[in-house]
Coordinates of C-alpha atoms in Angstrom, one line a residue:
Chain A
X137 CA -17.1 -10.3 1.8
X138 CA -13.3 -9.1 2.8
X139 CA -14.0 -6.4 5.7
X140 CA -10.6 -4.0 5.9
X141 CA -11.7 -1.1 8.7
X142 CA -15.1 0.1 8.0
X143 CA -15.0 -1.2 4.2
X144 CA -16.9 -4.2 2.8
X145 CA -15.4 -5.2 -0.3
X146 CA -16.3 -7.9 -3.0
X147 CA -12.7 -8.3 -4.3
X148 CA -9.7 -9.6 -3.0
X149 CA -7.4 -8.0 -4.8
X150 CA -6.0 -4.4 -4.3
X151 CA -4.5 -2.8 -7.4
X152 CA -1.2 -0.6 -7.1
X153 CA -1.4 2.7 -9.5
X154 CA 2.2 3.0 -10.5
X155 CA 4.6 2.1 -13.6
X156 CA 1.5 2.0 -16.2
X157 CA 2.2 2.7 -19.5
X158 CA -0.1 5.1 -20.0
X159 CA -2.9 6.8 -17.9
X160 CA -5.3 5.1 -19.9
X161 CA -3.8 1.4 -19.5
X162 CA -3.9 2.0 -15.8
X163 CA -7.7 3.1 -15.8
X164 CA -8.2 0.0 -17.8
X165 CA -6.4 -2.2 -15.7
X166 CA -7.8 -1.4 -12.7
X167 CA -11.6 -2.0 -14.1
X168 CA -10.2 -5.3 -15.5
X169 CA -8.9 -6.1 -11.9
X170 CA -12.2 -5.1 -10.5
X171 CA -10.1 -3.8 -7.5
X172 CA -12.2 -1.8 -5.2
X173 CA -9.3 -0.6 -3.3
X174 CA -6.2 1.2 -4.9
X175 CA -2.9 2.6 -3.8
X176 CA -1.8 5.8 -4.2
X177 CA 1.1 8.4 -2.8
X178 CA 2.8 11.5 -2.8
X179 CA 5.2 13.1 -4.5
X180 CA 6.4 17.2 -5.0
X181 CA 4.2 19.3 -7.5
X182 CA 5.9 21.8 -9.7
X183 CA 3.7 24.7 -9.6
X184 CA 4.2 24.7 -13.1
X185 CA 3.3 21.7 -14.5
X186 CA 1.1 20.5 -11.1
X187 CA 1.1 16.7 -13.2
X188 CA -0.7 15.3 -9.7
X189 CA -3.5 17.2 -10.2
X190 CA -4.1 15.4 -13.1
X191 CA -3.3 12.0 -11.7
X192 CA -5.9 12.3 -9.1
X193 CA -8.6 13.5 -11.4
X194 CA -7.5 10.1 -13.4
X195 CA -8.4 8.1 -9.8
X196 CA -11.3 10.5 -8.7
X197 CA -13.0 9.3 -11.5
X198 CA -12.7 5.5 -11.0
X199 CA -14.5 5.6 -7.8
X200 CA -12.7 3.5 -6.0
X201 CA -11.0 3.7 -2.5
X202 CA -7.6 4.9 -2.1
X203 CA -5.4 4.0 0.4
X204 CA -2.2 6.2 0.1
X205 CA 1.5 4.7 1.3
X206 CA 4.3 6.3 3.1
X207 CA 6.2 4.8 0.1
X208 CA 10.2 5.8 0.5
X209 CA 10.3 6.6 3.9
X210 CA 13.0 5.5 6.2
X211 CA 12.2 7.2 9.2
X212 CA 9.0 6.9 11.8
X213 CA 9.1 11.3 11.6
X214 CA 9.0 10.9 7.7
X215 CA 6.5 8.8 7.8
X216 CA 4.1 10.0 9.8
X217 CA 4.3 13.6 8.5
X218 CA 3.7 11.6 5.2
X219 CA 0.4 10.1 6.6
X220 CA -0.4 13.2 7.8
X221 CA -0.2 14.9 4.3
X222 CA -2.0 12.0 3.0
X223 CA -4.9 12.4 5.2
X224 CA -5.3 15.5 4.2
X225 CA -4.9 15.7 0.2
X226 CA -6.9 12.2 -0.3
X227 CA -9.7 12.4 2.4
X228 CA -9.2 9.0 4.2
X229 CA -7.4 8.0 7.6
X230 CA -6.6 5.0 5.5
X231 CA -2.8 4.8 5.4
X232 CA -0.4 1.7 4.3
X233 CA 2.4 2.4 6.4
X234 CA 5.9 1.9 4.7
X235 CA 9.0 2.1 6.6
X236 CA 11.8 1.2 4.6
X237 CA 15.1 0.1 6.8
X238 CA 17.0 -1.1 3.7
X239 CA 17.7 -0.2 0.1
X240 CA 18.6 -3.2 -2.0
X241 CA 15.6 -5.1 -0.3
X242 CA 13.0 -2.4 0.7
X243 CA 12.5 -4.4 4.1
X244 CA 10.8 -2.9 6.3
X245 CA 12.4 -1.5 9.4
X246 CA 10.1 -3.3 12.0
X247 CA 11.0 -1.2 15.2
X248 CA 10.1 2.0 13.2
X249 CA 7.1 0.7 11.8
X250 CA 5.6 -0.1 15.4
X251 CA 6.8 2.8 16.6
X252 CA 5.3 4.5 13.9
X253 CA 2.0 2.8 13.9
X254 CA 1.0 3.3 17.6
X255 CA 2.1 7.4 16.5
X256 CA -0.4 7.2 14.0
X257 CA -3.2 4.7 15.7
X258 CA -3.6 7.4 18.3
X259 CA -3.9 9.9 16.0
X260 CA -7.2 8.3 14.3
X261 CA -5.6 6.5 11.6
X262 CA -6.4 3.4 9.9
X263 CA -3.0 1.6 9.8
X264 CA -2.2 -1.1 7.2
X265 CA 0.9 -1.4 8.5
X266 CA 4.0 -3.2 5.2
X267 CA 5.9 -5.6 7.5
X268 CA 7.3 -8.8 7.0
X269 CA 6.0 -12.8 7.8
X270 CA 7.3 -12.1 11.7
X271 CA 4.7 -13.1 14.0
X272 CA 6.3 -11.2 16.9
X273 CA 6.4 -7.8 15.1
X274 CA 2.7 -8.8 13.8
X275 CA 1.4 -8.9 17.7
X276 CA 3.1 -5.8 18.3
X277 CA 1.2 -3.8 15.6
X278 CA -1.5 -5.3 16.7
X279 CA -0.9 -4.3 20.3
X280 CA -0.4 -0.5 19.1
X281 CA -3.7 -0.7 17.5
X282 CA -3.6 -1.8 14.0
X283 CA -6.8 -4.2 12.9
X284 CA -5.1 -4.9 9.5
X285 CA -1.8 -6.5 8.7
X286 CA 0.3 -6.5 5.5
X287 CA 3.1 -9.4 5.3
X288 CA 5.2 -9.1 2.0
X289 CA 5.4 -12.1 0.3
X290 CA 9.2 -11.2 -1.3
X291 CA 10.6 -8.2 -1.6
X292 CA 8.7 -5.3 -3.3
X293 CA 8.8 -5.5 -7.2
X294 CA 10.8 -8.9 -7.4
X295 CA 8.2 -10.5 -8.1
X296 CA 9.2 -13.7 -6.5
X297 CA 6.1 -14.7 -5.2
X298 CA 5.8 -16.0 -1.3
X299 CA 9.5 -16.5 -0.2
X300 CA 8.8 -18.0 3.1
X301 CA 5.2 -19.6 3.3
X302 CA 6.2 -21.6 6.4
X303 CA 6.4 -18.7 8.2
X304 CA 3.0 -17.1 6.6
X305 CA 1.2 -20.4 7.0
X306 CA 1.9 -19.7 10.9
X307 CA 1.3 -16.1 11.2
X308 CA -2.1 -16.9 9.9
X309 CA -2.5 -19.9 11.8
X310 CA -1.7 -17.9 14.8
X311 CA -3.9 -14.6 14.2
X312 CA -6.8 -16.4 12.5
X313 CA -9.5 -13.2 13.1
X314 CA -7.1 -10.6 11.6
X315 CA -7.6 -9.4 8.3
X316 CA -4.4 -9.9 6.4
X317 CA -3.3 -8.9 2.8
X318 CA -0.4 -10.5 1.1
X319 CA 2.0 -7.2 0.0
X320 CA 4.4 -6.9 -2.4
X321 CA 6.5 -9.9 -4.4
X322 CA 3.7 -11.8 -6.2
X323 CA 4.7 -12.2 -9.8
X324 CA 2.2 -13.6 -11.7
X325 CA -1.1 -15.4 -10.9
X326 CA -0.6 -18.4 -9.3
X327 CA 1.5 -16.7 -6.3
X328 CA -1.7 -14.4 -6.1
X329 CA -4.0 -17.9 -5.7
X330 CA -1.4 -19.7 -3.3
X331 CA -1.7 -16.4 -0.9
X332 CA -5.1 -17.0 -0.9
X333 CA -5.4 -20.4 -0.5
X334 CA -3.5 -20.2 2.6
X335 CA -6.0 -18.3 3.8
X336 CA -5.0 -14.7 3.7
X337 CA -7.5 -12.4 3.1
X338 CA -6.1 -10.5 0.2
X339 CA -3.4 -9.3 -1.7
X340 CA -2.1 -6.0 -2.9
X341 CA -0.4 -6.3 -7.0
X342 CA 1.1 -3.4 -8.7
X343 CA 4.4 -4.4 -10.3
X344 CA 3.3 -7.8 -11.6
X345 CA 0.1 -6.4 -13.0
X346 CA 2.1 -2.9 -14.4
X347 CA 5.0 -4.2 -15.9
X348 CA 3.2 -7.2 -17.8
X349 CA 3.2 -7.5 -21.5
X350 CA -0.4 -6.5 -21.3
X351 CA -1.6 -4.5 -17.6
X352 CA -5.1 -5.2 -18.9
X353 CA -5.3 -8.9 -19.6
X354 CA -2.8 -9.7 -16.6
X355 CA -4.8 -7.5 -14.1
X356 CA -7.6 -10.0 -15.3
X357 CA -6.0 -13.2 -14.9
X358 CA -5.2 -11.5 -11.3
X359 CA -8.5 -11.2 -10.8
X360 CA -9.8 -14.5 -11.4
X361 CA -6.8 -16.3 -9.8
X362 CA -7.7 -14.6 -6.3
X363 CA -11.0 -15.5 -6.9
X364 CA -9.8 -18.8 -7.2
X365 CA -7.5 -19.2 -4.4
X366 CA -10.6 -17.7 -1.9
X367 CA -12.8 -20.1 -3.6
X368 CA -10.3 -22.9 -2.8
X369 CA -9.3 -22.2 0.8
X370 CA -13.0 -22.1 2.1
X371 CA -13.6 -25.1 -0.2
X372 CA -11.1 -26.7 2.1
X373 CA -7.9 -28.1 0.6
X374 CA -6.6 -31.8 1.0
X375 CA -3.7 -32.6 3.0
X376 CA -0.8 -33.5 0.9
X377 CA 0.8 -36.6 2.0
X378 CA 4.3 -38.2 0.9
X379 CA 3.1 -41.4 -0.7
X380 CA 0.4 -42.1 -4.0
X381 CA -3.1 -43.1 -3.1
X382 CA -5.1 -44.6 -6.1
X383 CA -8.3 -42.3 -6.9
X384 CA -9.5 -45.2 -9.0
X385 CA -11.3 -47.7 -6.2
X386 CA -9.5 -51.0 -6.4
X387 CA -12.1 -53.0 -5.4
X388 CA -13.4 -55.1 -8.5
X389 CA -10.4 -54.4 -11.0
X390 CA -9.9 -57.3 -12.8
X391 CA -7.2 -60.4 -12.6
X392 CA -5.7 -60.1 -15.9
X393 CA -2.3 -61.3 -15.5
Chain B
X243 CA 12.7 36.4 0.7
X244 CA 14.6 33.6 -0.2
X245 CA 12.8 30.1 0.4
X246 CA 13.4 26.2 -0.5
X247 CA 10.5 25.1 -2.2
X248 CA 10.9 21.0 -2.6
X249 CA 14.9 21.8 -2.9
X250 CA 14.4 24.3 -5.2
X251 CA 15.6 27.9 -4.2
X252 CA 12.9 30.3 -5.2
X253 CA 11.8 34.4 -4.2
X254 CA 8.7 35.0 -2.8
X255 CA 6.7 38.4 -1.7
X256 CA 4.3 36.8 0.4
X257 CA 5.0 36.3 4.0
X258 CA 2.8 33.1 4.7
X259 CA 2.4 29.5 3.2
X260 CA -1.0 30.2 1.6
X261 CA 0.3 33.7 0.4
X262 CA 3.6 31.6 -1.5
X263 CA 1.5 29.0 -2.6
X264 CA -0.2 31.4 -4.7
X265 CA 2.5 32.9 -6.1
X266 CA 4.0 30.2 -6.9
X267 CA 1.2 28.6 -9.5
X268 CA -0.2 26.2 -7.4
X269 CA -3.2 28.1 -6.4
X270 CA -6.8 26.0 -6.6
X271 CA -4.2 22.9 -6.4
X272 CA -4.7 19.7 -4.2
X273 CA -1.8 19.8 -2.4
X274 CA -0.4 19.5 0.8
X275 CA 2.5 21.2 2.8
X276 CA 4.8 21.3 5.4
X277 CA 7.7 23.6 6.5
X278 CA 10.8 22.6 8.2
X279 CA 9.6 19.4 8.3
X280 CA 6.4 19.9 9.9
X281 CA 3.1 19.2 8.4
X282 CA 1.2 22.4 8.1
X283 CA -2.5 21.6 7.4
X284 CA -4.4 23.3 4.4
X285 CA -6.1 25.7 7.2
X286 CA -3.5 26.9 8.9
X287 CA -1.4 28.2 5.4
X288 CA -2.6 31.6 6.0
X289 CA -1.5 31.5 9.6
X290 CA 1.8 29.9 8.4
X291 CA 4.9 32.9 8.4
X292 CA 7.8 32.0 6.4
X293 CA 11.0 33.6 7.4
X294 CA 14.3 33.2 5.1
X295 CA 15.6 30.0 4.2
X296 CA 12.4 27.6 5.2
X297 CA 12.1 24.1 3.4
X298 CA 8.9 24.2 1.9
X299 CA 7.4 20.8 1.0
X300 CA 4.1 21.0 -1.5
X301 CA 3.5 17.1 -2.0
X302 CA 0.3 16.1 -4.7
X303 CA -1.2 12.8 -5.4
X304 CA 0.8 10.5 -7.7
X305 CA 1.4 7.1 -8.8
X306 CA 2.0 4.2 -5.7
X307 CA 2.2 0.6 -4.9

């Protein structure tokens, strides 16, 4: 069981909610992914055509958990306003903090983002704090009270899969209790599986899983490559090593020169 | 009075947040607000005076990654 906060969960993969096709591709994708945990965010209503309303209806009804962002902010006072909104409108301290400190990459600016979790910590929230594979800025969300982390694995939507799994394989060496999900850059399955086999707890998909040929049948191969890559890292992987070793025993092969 | 509703110039009669809100079709809606920046929480709305030329924010659930 993955534990995130107060929230057992079967599955290892968390399911971003934007740039379906259709409403009805996303509800299918997200039973296909068997995602127990979905994100969500917040945009402006017209009082006219109030489309959220519909939206969360669309969610309400899958009855799963939601964890909303603070998608598109670039500043600590946006985003925690944001956070605060979400609380509210979604019913859930849960909040994947965003803090964007540049536009062609969407990194996250680090500084804001402590300074934005400890804000937010104190004020009862749930922090999954969007940050990158630095193990320094990981002790310091820690420190202002986050119990979940969320390294990117490439930048959001470029589906690159992990850019720099030297520097995951030793933020997870180095935090081994805390629950860690793999955010944003996995592109198709077998990134999903290599997160996982590493040892991180989960990963959060949209774009890969949205913006496939087919949502449906991709969010499905998601599923079952996470469920791989788990079954993998606590089945214990084999060192690689430089040089061949024959898995057929020698002893007793035949002189037939 | 004259108010910005998310950048939008609009006229409103009421004189607080919940009052505008109404008037403004998103009555019965799940929303949330803020004014001039600050979050203003879904109890306080009636509380909330507007005075000319406040940024309204009214933010809904929507798509995210």
């Amino acid at each position: 069981m993955l534990r995130l906060y107060d929230a057992e969960l079967s599955s290892r993969l968390l399911l971003g909610t934007a740039r379906y096709p259709s409403p009805s591709i996303l509800t299918a994708a997200v039973k296909a992914s068997a995602a127990e945990v979905v994100t969500v965010s917040l945009r402006r209503e017209s009082g006219g055509e109030r489309a959220g309303q519909g939206f969360w209806s669309i969610i309400r009804d899958l009855g799963v958990r939601v964890l909303p962002n603070t998608a598109g902010c670039h500043s600590v006072k946006e985003a925690v306003t944001t956070a605060q909104m979400a609380r509210e409108v979604f019913g859930t301290t849960w909040v994947k903090l965003e803090v964007i400190g540049e536009d062609e990459t969407l990194q996250p600016d680090v500084f804001g983002l402590v300074e934005a979790a400890r804000i937010l910590c104190k004020e009862g929230f749930e922090v999954f704090p969007y940050t990158t594979e630095d193990l320094v800025v990981a002790e310091r969300l820690l420190e202002a009270g986050c119990r979940v982390l969320m390294p990117w694995g490439a930048p959001i939507g470029s589906g690159r899969g992990l850019n720099n799994p030297f520097a995951l394989k030793t933020l997870r060496a180095r935090l081994p209790g805390v629950p860690m999900v793999v955010d944003a850059g996995i592109g198709v399955p077998s990134h999903a599986s290599q997160a996982l086999e590493l040892g991180f707890d989960a990963v959060l998909i949209n774009t890969a899983v949205s913006q496939a040929r087919d949502p449906v049948a991709m969010a499905g191969a998601f599923a079952q490559a996470v469920a791989a890559g788990r079954a993998a890292y606590e089945a214990g992987p084999m060192e690689p090593r430089d040089l061949a070793v024959p898995s057929t025993p020698v002893i007793g092969q035949a002189l037939l020169r | 009075m004259q108010i910005l509703v998310n950048g939008a110039s609009r006229e409103v009669r009421a004189a607080d947040l919940a009052g505008a809100l109404e008037e403004l079709g998103y009555g019965g809606a799940v929303v949330a607000t803020a004014v001039n920046g600050e979050f203003v929480a879904a109890a306080q709305r009636p509380a909330a005076r507007l005075a000319e030329g406040d940024r309204i924010e009214v933010l809904a659930p929507m798509q995210g990654g």
